[in-house]
Amino acid sequence: MRKFRRPLIVLSRCIEHDHCRYDGSMISSPFVRQFSAYADFITVCPEVEVGLGIPRPPIHITEEDGVLRLVQPETGRDITDDMNSFIDSFLDSLEIIDGFILKNKSPSCGIKNVKVYRDDNPRPRTDGMGFFGRKVKERFPYLAVEDEGRLRNLQIREDFLIKIYLMRDFRAVGKLRDLIEFHTENKMLLMSYDPAIQARLGRIIAEQDHEDFDTVLSEYRKMLCMATRKSLKPGRNINTLLHAFGHFSSELTHEEKNYFLESLEGYRKGLLPLIVPISLLKSWIIRFDDEYLKGQTFFEPYPRELVPVTLIV
């Protein structure tokens, strides 16, 4: 059983932590509630931090001549400068962080589908980003950033968790031996992100004799961030699963092979979570005592309890 380090996550405070929304409510998120047993949170409500009360008149993003402002229509207050000042100060203070879970569609925290109001059109466009959410994405493009709404989607949640725990483990690398161990254990996971970059990461370590460790680590981090900026796609995961399947496919019965291939098809169609074909492979890894595959984080990339039990077959 893999031991997981606890990631440090910035979380919108209104999600399962405080009644601080504009109407004094709190957002329920079963996933965040469960995740709190496996992660540590830094909670933040940008709207409260800039002095808006609870409850409060809602704020909107407005656009005029291409310039976005954050205003409170009922009072006429413009909080754009105050909000930008707080955001810069808060993000500057984050020396160590592994990811973000933000309130969906919020004019402050939203990362997608936020309403933007325009004077020349009574209907807002809905393709905006919140002020805080936008700067988070700009400042931390290599970290996992999601909202609680999107995390209800199983594949998005799995992608988020895989990246969170990968980056948390990388944060623990302090010397060359740690880096070699990290790369060895994550080879198949990195293959799922980008086979070409996985190979380049291996070369960075192999050629490290010519560089001091800080330089090697910096170069490795740069390439790792480049790889994980991409989302894990079912197609690439399936290629990795098939690669592992090849280790013992000749030892399996016809029925076992068919069942595994059916689970891959269910995963490809979005009907099954990744953990289903992974669990099948793990049973064979144990059965055939495959030492190499036993050490791969790909087969236990995050705490299994964070996948809905009802979806595991």
PDB file of C-alpha atoms in Angstrom:
ATOM      1  CA  MET A   1       0.000   0.000   0.000  1.00  0.00           C
ATOM      2  CA  ARG A   2       1.470   3.323  -1.087  1.00  0.00           C
ATOM      3  CA  LYS A   3       1.913   6.001   1.581  1.00  0.00           C
ATOM      4  CA  PHE A   4       0.734   9.395   0.352  1.00  0.00           C
ATOM      5  CA  ARG A   5       2.164  12.734   1.381  1.00  0.00           C
ATOM      6  CA  ARG A   6      -0.478  15.332   2.267  1.00  0.00           C
ATOM      7  CA  PRO A   7      -0.730  17.996  -0.454  1.00  0.00           C
ATOM      8  CA  LEU A   8      -1.303  21.651   0.426  1.00  0.00           C
ATOM      9  CA  ILE A   9      -4.291  23.101  -1.421  1.00  0.00           C
ATOM     10  CA  VAL A  10      -5.637  26.654  -1.660  1.00  0.00           C
ATOM     11  CA  LEU A  11      -9.412  26.389  -1.274  1.00  0.00           C
ATOM     12  CA  SER A  12     -12.198  28.921  -1.676  1.00  0.00           C
ATOM     13  CA  ARG A  13     -13.356  29.365   1.918  1.00  0.00           C
ATOM     14  CA  CYS A  14     -17.044  29.159   1.026  1.00  0.00           C
ATOM     15  CA  ILE A  15     -16.601  25.502   0.039  1.00  0.00           C
ATOM     16  CA  GLU A  16     -17.311  23.382   3.126  1.00  0.00           C
ATOM     17  CA  HIS A  17     -15.520  25.836   5.466  1.00  0.00           C
ATOM     18  CA  ASP A  18     -17.444  29.067   6.075  1.00  0.00           C
ATOM     19  CA  HIS A  19     -20.780  30.762   5.403  1.00  0.00           C
ATOM     20  CA  CYS A  20     -19.098  33.567   3.493  1.00  0.00           C
ATOM     21  CA  ARG A  21     -20.867  33.696   0.126  1.00  0.00           C
ATOM     22  CA  TYR A  22     -22.609  36.899  -0.892  1.00  0.00           C
ATOM     23  CA  ASP A  23     -25.895  35.528   0.508  1.00  0.00           C
ATOM     24  CA  GLY A  24     -24.335  34.123   3.692  1.00  0.00           C
ATOM     25  CA  SER A  25     -24.428  30.532   2.469  1.00  0.00           C
ATOM     26  CA  MET A  26     -21.763  27.831   2.287  1.00  0.00           C
ATOM     27  CA  ILE A  27     -21.167  25.468  -0.642  1.00  0.00           C
ATOM     28  CA  SER A  28     -21.517  21.745  -0.013  1.00  0.00           C
ATOM     29  CA  SER A  29     -18.930  19.541  -1.717  1.00  0.00           C
ATOM     30  CA  PRO A  30     -18.808  15.872  -0.700  1.00  0.00           C
ATOM     31  CA  PHE A  31     -15.478  15.547  -2.503  1.00  0.00           C
ATOM     32  CA  VAL A  32     -13.831  18.439  -0.628  1.00  0.00           C
ATOM     33  CA  ARG A  33     -15.267  17.126   2.642  1.00  0.00           C
ATOM     34  CA  GLN A  34     -13.708  13.723   1.958  1.00  0.00           C
ATOM     35  CA  PHE A  35     -10.466  15.190   0.590  1.00  0.00           C
ATOM     36  CA  SER A  36      -9.904  17.075   3.861  1.00  0.00           C
ATOM     37  CA  ALA A  37      -8.820  13.781   5.450  1.00  0.00           C
ATOM     38  CA  TYR A  38      -6.001  13.490   2.888  1.00  0.00           C
ATOM     39  CA  ALA A  39      -4.900  17.090   2.281  1.00  0.00           C
ATOM     40  CA  ASP A  40      -4.255  20.365   4.087  1.00  0.00           C
ATOM     41  CA  PHE A  41      -6.041  23.551   3.047  1.00  0.00           C
ATOM     42  CA  ILE A  42      -5.279  27.249   2.965  1.00  0.00           C
ATOM     43  CA  THR A  43      -8.732  28.831   2.729  1.00  0.00           C
ATOM     44  CA  VAL A  44      -9.393  32.236   1.213  1.00  0.00           C
ATOM     45  CA  CYS A  45     -12.373  34.409   0.311  1.00  0.00           C
ATOM     46  CA  PRO A  46     -11.062  37.316  -1.789  1.00  0.00           C
ATOM     47  CA  GLU A  47     -14.349  39.221  -1.520  1.00  0.00           C
ATOM     48  CA  VAL A  48     -14.305  39.182   2.276  1.00  0.00           C
ATOM     49  CA  GLU A  49     -10.587  40.001   2.315  1.00  0.00           C
ATOM     50  CA  VAL A  50     -11.194  43.264   0.432  1.00  0.00           C
ATOM     51  CA  GLY A  51     -13.746  44.359   3.004  1.00  0.00           C
ATOM     52  CA  LEU A  52     -17.085  43.188   1.591  1.00  0.00           C
ATOM     53  CA  GLY A  53     -19.464  42.039   4.295  1.00  0.00           C
ATOM     54  CA  ILE A  54     -21.514  38.893   4.822  1.00  0.00           C
ATOM     55  CA  PRO A  55     -24.121  38.962   3.403  1.00  0.00           C
ATOM     56  CA  ARG A  56     -23.368  41.549   0.711  1.00  0.00           C
ATOM     57  CA  PRO A  57     -24.760  42.818  -2.573  1.00  0.00           C
ATOM     58  CA  PRO A  58     -23.334  40.673  -5.410  1.00  0.00           C
ATOM     59  CA  ILE A  59     -20.366  41.850  -7.437  1.00  0.00           C
ATOM     60  CA  HIS A  60     -20.108  41.648 -11.229  1.00  0.00           C
ATOM     61  CA  ILE A  61     -17.359  41.744 -13.817  1.00  0.00           C
ATOM     62  CA  THR A  62     -18.024  44.519 -16.310  1.00  0.00           C
ATOM     63  CA  GLU A  63     -16.304  45.213 -19.606  1.00  0.00           C
ATOM     64  CA  GLU A  64     -16.026  48.564 -21.333  1.00  0.00           C
ATOM     65  CA  ASP A  65     -13.693  49.183 -24.278  1.00  0.00           C
ATOM     66  CA  GLY A  66     -11.992  45.877 -23.522  1.00  0.00           C
ATOM     67  CA  VAL A  67     -11.223  46.829 -19.905  1.00  0.00           C
ATOM     68  CA  LEU A  68     -12.525  44.534 -17.167  1.00  0.00           C
ATOM     69  CA  ARG A  69     -13.650  45.982 -13.843  1.00  0.00           C
ATOM     70  CA  LEU A  70     -15.046  44.374 -10.704  1.00  0.00           C
ATOM     71  CA  VAL A  71     -17.991  46.367  -9.412  1.00  0.00           C
ATOM     72  CA  GLN A  72     -20.887  46.131  -6.968  1.00  0.00           C
ATOM     73  CA  PRO A  73     -23.880  47.366  -9.023  1.00  0.00           C
ATOM     74  CA  GLU A  74     -26.180  47.986  -6.063  1.00  0.00           C
ATOM     75  CA  THR A  75     -23.739  50.342  -4.332  1.00  0.00           C
ATOM     76  CA  GLY A  76     -21.789  51.550  -7.363  1.00  0.00           C
ATOM     77  CA  ARG A  77     -18.543  50.546  -5.647  1.00  0.00           C
ATOM     78  CA  ASP A  78     -15.572  49.631  -7.860  1.00  0.00           C
ATOM     79  CA  ILE A  79     -13.312  47.149  -6.054  1.00  0.00           C
ATOM     80  CA  THR A  80     -10.988  46.375  -8.969  1.00  0.00           C
ATOM     81  CA  ASP A  81      -7.871  47.974  -7.492  1.00  0.00           C
ATOM     82  CA  ASP A  82      -8.481  46.603  -4.004  1.00  0.00           C
ATOM     83  CA  MET A  83      -9.030  43.119  -5.397  1.00  0.00           C
ATOM     84  CA  ASN A  84      -5.905  43.180  -7.579  1.00  0.00           C
ATOM     85  CA  SER A  85      -3.833  44.424  -4.640  1.00  0.00           C
ATOM     86  CA  PHE A  86      -5.078  41.637  -2.377  1.00  0.00           C
ATOM     87  CA  ILE A  87      -4.591  38.953  -5.033  1.00  0.00           C
ATOM     88  CA  ASP A  88      -0.981  39.949  -5.705  1.00  0.00           C
ATOM     89  CA  SER A  89      -0.196  40.064  -1.985  1.00  0.00           C
ATOM     90  CA  PHE A  90      -1.846  36.720  -1.279  1.00  0.00           C
ATOM     91  CA  LEU A  91      -0.300  34.849  -4.197  1.00  0.00           C
ATOM     92  CA  ASP A  92       3.133  36.311  -3.395  1.00  0.00           C
ATOM     93  CA  SER A  93       2.815  34.774   0.084  1.00  0.00           C
ATOM     94  CA  LEU A  94       2.401  31.222  -1.238  1.00  0.00           C
ATOM     95  CA  GLU A  95       5.902  29.822  -0.966  1.00  0.00           C
ATOM     96  CA  ILE A  96       4.741  26.187  -1.110  1.00  0.00           C
ATOM     97  CA  ILE A  97       1.522  25.016  -2.728  1.00  0.00           C
ATOM     98  CA  ASP A  98       0.373  21.951  -4.655  1.00  0.00           C
ATOM     99  CA  GLY A  99      -2.915  23.069  -6.221  1.00  0.00           C
ATOM    100  CA  PHE A 100      -6.167  25.032  -6.013  1.00  0.00           C
ATOM    101  CA  ILE A 101      -9.884  24.251  -5.665  1.00  0.00           C
ATOM    102  CA  LEU A 102     -11.915  27.380  -6.376  1.00  0.00           C
ATOM    103  CA  LYS A 103     -15.607  28.351  -6.421  1.00  0.00           C
ATOM    104  CA  ASN A 104     -17.071  27.807  -9.851  1.00  0.00           C
ATOM    105  CA  LYS A 105     -18.475  30.700 -11.900  1.00  0.00           C
ATOM    106  CA  SER A 106     -17.556  33.226  -9.202  1.00  0.00           C
ATOM    107  CA  PRO A 107     -16.604  36.771 -10.362  1.00  0.00           C
ATOM    108  CA  SER A 108     -13.665  36.531  -7.987  1.00  0.00           C
ATOM    109  CA  CYS A 109     -12.632  32.853  -7.939  1.00  0.00           C
ATOM    110  CA  GLY A 110     -14.134  31.345 -11.099  1.00  0.00           C
ATOM    111  CA  ILE A 111     -11.819  29.774 -13.675  1.00  0.00           C
ATOM    112  CA  LYS A 112     -14.429  29.128 -16.388  1.00  0.00           C
ATOM    113  CA  ASN A 113     -17.879  30.251 -17.527  1.00  0.00           C
ATOM    114  CA  VAL A 114     -17.973  33.461 -15.483  1.00  0.00           C
ATOM    115  CA  LYS A 115     -20.486  36.135 -16.503  1.00  0.00           C
ATOM    116  CA  VAL A 116     -19.070  39.354 -17.939  1.00  0.00           C
ATOM    117  CA  TYR A 117     -21.514  42.256 -18.269  1.00  0.00           C
ATOM    118  CA  ARG A 118     -21.221  44.799 -21.090  1.00  0.00           C
ATOM    119  CA  ASP A 119     -22.935  48.163 -21.357  1.00  0.00           C
ATOM    120  CA  ASP A 120     -23.754  47.621 -25.027  1.00  0.00           C
ATOM    121  CA  ASN A 121     -25.482  44.267 -24.461  1.00  0.00           C
ATOM    122  CA  PRO A 122     -28.135  43.442 -21.844  1.00  0.00           C
ATOM    123  CA  ARG A 123     -27.087  39.800 -21.851  1.00  0.00           C
ATOM    124  CA  PRO A 124     -23.712  38.956 -20.300  1.00  0.00           C
ATOM    125  CA  ARG A 125     -21.234  36.729 -22.046  1.00  0.00           C
ATOM    126  CA  THR A 126     -20.400  33.609 -20.062  1.00  0.00           C
ATOM    127  CA  ASP A 127     -16.849  32.834 -21.116  1.00  0.00           C
ATOM    128  CA  GLY A 128     -15.037  34.923 -18.523  1.00  0.00           C
ATOM    129  CA  MET A 129     -12.723  34.157 -15.608  1.00  0.00           C
ATOM    130  CA  GLY A 130     -12.856  35.581 -12.092  1.00  0.00           C
ATOM    131  CA  PHE A 131     -10.173  38.080 -11.118  1.00  0.00           C
ATOM    132  CA  PHE A 132      -8.573  35.751  -8.561  1.00  0.00           C
ATOM    133  CA  GLY A 133      -9.043  32.661 -10.744  1.00  0.00           C
ATOM    134  CA  ARG A 134      -7.403  34.328 -13.735  1.00  0.00           C
ATOM    135  CA  LYS A 135      -4.313  35.362 -11.802  1.00  0.00           C
ATOM    136  CA  VAL A 136      -4.003  31.913 -10.235  1.00  0.00           C
ATOM    137  CA  LYS A 137      -3.973  30.342 -13.711  1.00  0.00           C
ATOM    138  CA  GLU A 138      -1.409  32.891 -14.905  1.00  0.00           C
ATOM    139  CA  ARG A 139       0.899  32.565 -11.888  1.00  0.00           C
ATOM    140  CA  PHE A 140       0.664  28.783 -11.461  1.00  0.00           C
ATOM    141  CA  PRO A 141       0.154  27.326 -14.954  1.00  0.00           C
ATOM    142  CA  TYR A 142       1.896  24.091 -13.978  1.00  0.00           C
ATOM    143  CA  LEU A 143      -0.284  23.288 -10.943  1.00  0.00           C
ATOM    144  CA  ALA A 144      -3.664  21.561 -10.802  1.00  0.00           C
ATOM    145  CA  VAL A 145      -6.365  24.267 -10.635  1.00  0.00           C
ATOM    146  CA  GLU A 146     -10.028  23.232 -10.617  1.00  0.00           C
ATOM    147  CA  ASP A 147     -13.405  24.360  -9.340  1.00  0.00           C
ATOM    148  CA  GLU A 148     -15.738  22.342  -7.169  1.00  0.00           C
ATOM    149  CA  GLY A 149     -18.297  22.073  -9.938  1.00  0.00           C
ATOM    150  CA  ARG A 150     -15.949  20.493 -12.473  1.00  0.00           C
ATOM    151  CA  LEU A 151     -14.602  18.113  -9.826  1.00  0.00           C
ATOM    152  CA  ARG A 152     -17.957  16.341  -9.837  1.00  0.00           C
ATOM    153  CA  ASN A 153     -16.840  14.929 -13.212  1.00  0.00           C
ATOM    154  CA  LEU A 154     -14.972  11.710 -12.447  1.00  0.00           C
ATOM    155  CA  GLN A 155     -12.331  11.978 -15.188  1.00  0.00           C
ATOM    156  CA  ILE A 156     -11.585  15.612 -14.298  1.00  0.00           C
ATOM    157  CA  ARG A 157     -11.306  14.636 -10.635  1.00  0.00           C
ATOM    158  CA  GLU A 158      -8.916  11.779 -11.392  1.00  0.00           C
ATOM    159  CA  ASP A 159      -6.747  14.047 -13.547  1.00  0.00           C
ATOM    160  CA  PHE A 160      -6.700  16.627 -10.736  1.00  0.00           C
ATOM    161  CA  LEU A 161      -5.757  14.105  -8.051  1.00  0.00           C
ATOM    162  CA  ILE A 162      -3.056  12.439 -10.144  1.00  0.00           C
ATOM    163  CA  LYS A 163      -1.382  15.776 -10.789  1.00  0.00           C
ATOM    164  CA  ILE A 164      -1.760  16.910  -7.171  1.00  0.00           C
ATOM    165  CA  TYR A 165      -0.003  13.866  -5.735  1.00  0.00           C
ATOM    166  CA  LEU A 166       2.658  13.817  -8.446  1.00  0.00           C
ATOM    167  CA  MET A 167       3.625  17.424  -7.734  1.00  0.00           C
ATOM    168  CA  ARG A 168       3.491  16.834  -3.977  1.00  0.00           C
ATOM    169  CA  ASP A 169       5.976  13.980  -4.314  1.00  0.00           C
ATOM    170  CA  PHE A 170       8.247  16.088  -6.494  1.00  0.00           C
ATOM    171  CA  ARG A 171       8.236  18.793  -3.814  1.00  0.00           C
ATOM    172  CA  ALA A 172       9.867  16.241  -1.477  1.00  0.00           C
ATOM    173  CA  VAL A 173      12.884  15.761  -3.776  1.00  0.00           C
ATOM    174  CA  GLY A 174      15.952  17.131  -2.010  1.00  0.00           C
ATOM    175  CA  LYS A 175      18.927  15.291  -3.453  1.00  0.00           C
ATOM    176  CA  LEU A 176      19.948  13.325  -6.527  1.00  0.00           C
ATOM    177  CA  ARG A 177      18.985   9.971  -5.020  1.00  0.00           C
ATOM    178  CA  ASP A 178      15.464  11.336  -4.384  1.00  0.00           C
ATOM    179  CA  LEU A 179      15.200  12.558  -7.966  1.00  0.00           C
ATOM    180  CA  ILE A 180      16.294   9.195  -9.389  1.00  0.00           C
ATOM    181  CA  GLU A 181      13.733   7.435  -7.182  1.00  0.00           C
ATOM    182  CA  PHE A 182      10.993   9.895  -8.164  1.00  0.00           C
ATOM    183  CA  HIS A 183      11.679   9.409 -11.857  1.00  0.00           C
ATOM    184  CA  THR A 184      11.887   5.629 -11.572  1.00  0.00           C
ATOM    185  CA  GLU A 185       8.591   5.340  -9.684  1.00  0.00           C
ATOM    186  CA  ASN A 186       6.783   7.728 -12.049  1.00  0.00           C
ATOM    187  CA  LYS A 187       8.050   6.457 -15.408  1.00  0.00           C
ATOM    188  CA  MET A 188       4.728   5.037 -16.527  1.00  0.00           C
ATOM    189  CA  LEU A 189       2.745   7.993 -15.232  1.00  0.00           C
ATOM    190  CA  LEU A 190       5.049  10.400 -17.060  1.00  0.00           C
ATOM    191  CA  MET A 191       4.648   8.238 -20.157  1.00  0.00           C
ATOM    192  CA  SER A 192       0.905   8.890 -19.952  1.00  0.00           C
ATOM    193  CA  TYR A 193       1.494  12.625 -19.843  1.00  0.00           C
ATOM    194  CA  ASP A 194       4.021  12.759 -22.685  1.00  0.00           C
ATOM    195  CA  PRO A 195       6.315   9.902 -23.794  1.00  0.00           C
ATOM    196  CA  ALA A 196       8.786  12.281 -25.450  1.00  0.00           C
ATOM    197  CA  ILE A 197       9.155  14.445 -22.363  1.00  0.00           C
ATOM    198  CA  GLN A 198       9.412  11.335 -20.174  1.00  0.00           C
ATOM    199  CA  ALA A 199      12.399  10.262 -22.240  1.00  0.00           C
ATOM    200  CA  ARG A 200      13.953  13.744 -22.011  1.00  0.00           C
ATOM    201  CA  LEU A 201      13.527  13.705 -18.214  1.00  0.00           C
ATOM    202  CA  GLY A 202      15.426  10.420 -18.142  1.00  0.00           C
ATOM    203  CA  ARG A 203      18.247  11.961 -20.161  1.00  0.00           C
ATOM    204  CA  ILE A 204      18.465  14.926 -17.779  1.00  0.00           C
ATOM    205  CA  ILE A 205      19.235  12.497 -14.949  1.00  0.00           C
ATOM    206  CA  ALA A 206      21.533  10.304 -17.036  1.00  0.00           C
ATOM    207  CA  GLU A 207      23.641  13.311 -18.071  1.00  0.00           C
ATOM    208  CA  GLN A 208      23.744  14.907 -14.616  1.00  0.00           C
ATOM    209  CA  ASP A 209      27.484  14.249 -14.141  1.00  0.00           C
ATOM    210  CA  HIS A 210      28.203  17.494 -15.985  1.00  0.00           C
ATOM    211  CA  GLU A 211      25.935  19.686 -13.815  1.00  0.00           C
ATOM    212  CA  ASP A 212      25.471  20.528 -10.146  1.00  0.00           C
ATOM    213  CA  PHE A 213      22.305  19.155  -8.557  1.00  0.00           C
ATOM    214  CA  ASP A 214      20.456  22.485  -8.349  1.00  0.00           C
ATOM    215  CA  THR A 215      20.848  22.922 -12.104  1.00  0.00           C
ATOM    216  CA  VAL A 216      19.703  19.355 -12.765  1.00  0.00           C
ATOM    217  CA  LEU A 217      16.685  19.783 -10.480  1.00  0.00           C
ATOM    218  CA  SER A 218      15.750  23.090 -12.092  1.00  0.00           C
ATOM    219  CA  GLU A 219      15.924  21.614 -15.589  1.00  0.00           C
ATOM    220  CA  TYR A 220      13.953  18.547 -14.506  1.00  0.00           C
ATOM    221  CA  ARG A 221      11.288  20.726 -12.868  1.00  0.00           C
ATOM    222  CA  LYS A 222      10.946  22.810 -16.022  1.00  0.00           C
ATOM    223  CA  MET A 223      10.366  19.736 -18.176  1.00  0.00           C
ATOM    224  CA  LEU A 224       8.061  18.124 -15.610  1.00  0.00           C
ATOM    225  CA  CYS A 225       5.903  21.256 -15.540  1.00  0.00           C
ATOM    226  CA  MET A 226       5.817  21.265 -19.339  1.00  0.00           C
ATOM    227  CA  ALA A 227       4.551  17.679 -19.341  1.00  0.00           C
ATOM    228  CA  THR A 228       1.894  18.150 -16.659  1.00  0.00           C
ATOM    229  CA  ARG A 229       0.451  21.302 -18.210  1.00  0.00           C
ATOM    230  CA  LYS A 230      -1.306  18.854 -20.499  1.00  0.00           C
ATOM    231  CA  SER A 231      -4.372  17.031 -19.247  1.00  0.00           C
ATOM    232  CA  LEU A 232      -4.190  13.280 -19.001  1.00  0.00           C
ATOM    233  CA  LYS A 233      -6.206  11.918 -21.894  1.00  0.00           C
ATOM    234  CA  PRO A 234      -7.876   8.493 -21.928  1.00  0.00           C
ATOM    235  CA  GLY A 235      -6.037   7.595 -25.129  1.00  0.00           C
ATOM    236  CA  ARG A 236      -2.594   8.077 -23.595  1.00  0.00           C
ATOM    237  CA  ASN A 237      -3.645   6.319 -20.382  1.00  0.00           C
ATOM    238  CA  ILE A 238      -4.929   3.387 -22.416  1.00  0.00           C
ATOM    239  CA  ASN A 239      -1.587   3.133 -24.226  1.00  0.00           C
ATOM    240  CA  THR A 240       0.137   2.923 -20.832  1.00  0.00           C
ATOM    241  CA  LEU A 241      -2.373   0.374 -19.569  1.00  0.00           C
ATOM    242  CA  LEU A 242      -1.803  -1.779 -22.646  1.00  0.00           C
ATOM    243  CA  HIS A 243       1.955  -1.472 -22.174  1.00  0.00           C
ATOM    244  CA  ALA A 244       1.570  -2.864 -18.651  1.00  0.00           C
ATOM    245  CA  PHE A 245      -0.919  -5.480 -19.850  1.00  0.00           C
ATOM    246  CA  GLY A 246       1.788  -6.813 -22.157  1.00  0.00           C
ATOM    247  CA  HIS A 247       3.892  -7.821 -19.143  1.00  0.00           C
ATOM    248  CA  PHE A 248       1.639 -10.803 -18.433  1.00  0.00           C
ATOM    249  CA  SER A 249      -1.004 -11.051 -21.158  1.00  0.00           C
ATOM    250  CA  SER A 250       0.417 -14.404 -22.246  1.00  0.00           C
ATOM    251  CA  GLU A 251      -0.315 -15.784 -18.762  1.00  0.00           C
ATOM    252  CA  LEU A 252      -4.001 -14.789 -18.732  1.00  0.00           C
ATOM    253  CA  THR A 253      -7.045 -16.710 -19.817  1.00  0.00           C
ATOM    254  CA  HIS A 254      -9.111 -15.666 -22.822  1.00  0.00           C
ATOM    255  CA  GLU A 255     -11.908 -14.533 -20.495  1.00  0.00           C
ATOM    256  CA  GLU A 256      -9.537 -12.413 -18.368  1.00  0.00           C
ATOM    257  CA  LYS A 257      -8.140 -10.711 -21.440  1.00  0.00           C
ATOM    258  CA  ASN A 258     -11.595  -9.923 -22.777  1.00  0.00           C
ATOM    259  CA  TYR A 259     -12.775  -8.561 -19.437  1.00  0.00           C
ATOM    260  CA  PHE A 260      -9.768  -6.255 -19.245  1.00  0.00           C
ATOM    261  CA  LEU A 261     -10.246  -5.008 -22.811  1.00  0.00           C
ATOM    262  CA  GLU A 262     -13.945  -4.385 -22.069  1.00  0.00           C
ATOM    263  CA  SER A 263     -12.953  -2.294 -19.043  1.00  0.00           C
ATOM    264  CA  LEU A 264     -10.629  -0.241 -21.258  1.00  0.00           C
ATOM    265  CA  GLU A 265     -13.492   0.414 -23.640  1.00  0.00           C
ATOM    266  CA  GLY A 266     -15.721   1.465 -20.747  1.00  0.00           C
ATOM    267  CA  TYR A 267     -13.014   3.857 -19.551  1.00  0.00           C
ATOM    268  CA  ARG A 268     -12.476   5.229 -23.047  1.00  0.00           C
ATOM    269  CA  LYS A 269     -16.201   6.009 -23.326  1.00  0.00           C
ATOM    270  CA  GLY A 270     -16.245   7.706 -19.924  1.00  0.00           C
ATOM    271  CA  LEU A 271     -18.466   5.015 -18.397  1.00  0.00           C
ATOM    272  CA  LEU A 272     -15.823   3.746 -15.963  1.00  0.00           C
ATOM    273  CA  PRO A 273     -13.134   5.514 -13.931  1.00  0.00           C
ATOM    274  CA  LEU A 274      -9.462   4.881 -14.611  1.00  0.00           C
ATOM    275  CA  ILE A 275      -9.215   3.026 -11.306  1.00  0.00           C
ATOM    276  CA  VAL A 276     -11.211   0.096 -12.761  1.00  0.00           C
ATOM    277  CA  PRO A 277      -8.661  -1.097 -15.382  1.00  0.00           C
ATOM    278  CA  ILE A 278      -5.883  -0.109 -12.988  1.00  0.00           C
ATOM    279  CA  SER A 279      -7.365  -2.363 -10.285  1.00  0.00           C
ATOM    280  CA  LEU A 280      -7.490  -5.291 -12.701  1.00  0.00           C
ATOM    281  CA  LEU A 281      -3.849  -4.786 -13.589  1.00  0.00           C
ATOM    282  CA  LYS A 282      -2.872  -4.459  -9.927  1.00  0.00           C
ATOM    283  CA  SER A 283      -4.426  -7.850  -9.192  1.00  0.00           C
ATOM    284  CA  TRP A 284      -2.228  -9.406 -11.894  1.00  0.00           C
ATOM    285  CA  ILE A 285       0.842  -7.459 -10.772  1.00  0.00           C
ATOM    286  CA  ILE A 286       0.416  -9.110  -7.372  1.00  0.00           C
ATOM    287  CA  ARG A 287      -0.461 -12.493  -8.840  1.00  0.00           C
ATOM    288  CA  PHE A 288       2.582 -12.615 -11.129  1.00  0.00           C
ATOM    289  CA  ASP A 289       4.843 -10.715  -8.707  1.00  0.00           C
ATOM    290  CA  ASP A 290       5.993  -8.110 -11.247  1.00  0.00           C
ATOM    291  CA  GLU A 291       8.511  -6.075  -9.236  1.00  0.00           C
ATOM    292  CA  TYR A 292       8.885  -3.294 -11.791  1.00  0.00           C
ATOM    293  CA  LEU A 293       5.161  -2.607 -12.055  1.00  0.00           C
ATOM    294  CA  LYS A 294       4.732  -2.884  -8.277  1.00  0.00           C
ATOM    295  CA  GLY A 295       6.838   0.235  -7.869  1.00  0.00           C
ATOM    296  CA  GLN A 296       4.973   2.375 -10.417  1.00  0.00           C
ATOM    297  CA  THR A 297       2.800   5.173  -9.005  1.00  0.00           C
ATOM    298  CA  PHE A 298       0.606   4.925 -12.114  1.00  0.00           C
ATOM    299  CA  PHE A 299      -1.139   1.959 -10.455  1.00  0.00           C
ATOM    300  CA  GLU A 300      -1.890   3.886  -7.266  1.00  0.00           C
ATOM    301  CA  PRO A 301      -1.665   7.564  -8.211  1.00  0.00           C
ATOM    302  CA  TYR A 302      -3.926   8.870  -5.423  1.00  0.00           C
ATOM    303  CA  PRO A 303      -5.761   7.472  -2.382  1.00  0.00           C
ATOM    304  CA  ARG A 304      -8.276   5.007  -3.702  1.00  0.00           C
ATOM    305  CA  GLU A 305     -10.897   6.196  -1.209  1.00  0.00           C
ATOM    306  CA  LEU A 306     -11.231   9.454  -3.181  1.00  0.00           C
ATOM    307  CA  VAL A 307     -12.944   7.603  -6.032  1.00  0.00           C
ATOM    308  CA  PRO A 308     -16.679   6.994  -5.441  1.00  0.00           C
ATOM    309  CA  VAL A 309     -16.998   3.434  -4.216  1.00  0.00           C
ATOM    310  CA  THR A 310     -20.213   2.917  -6.180  1.00  0.00           C
ATOM    311  CA  LEU A 311     -18.270   3.370  -9.415  1.00  0.00           C
ATOM    312  CA  ILE A 312     -15.686   0.686  -8.677  1.00  0.00           C
ATOM    313  CA  VAL A 313     -16.653  -2.682 -10.134  1.00  0.00           C
TER     314      VAL A 313
END
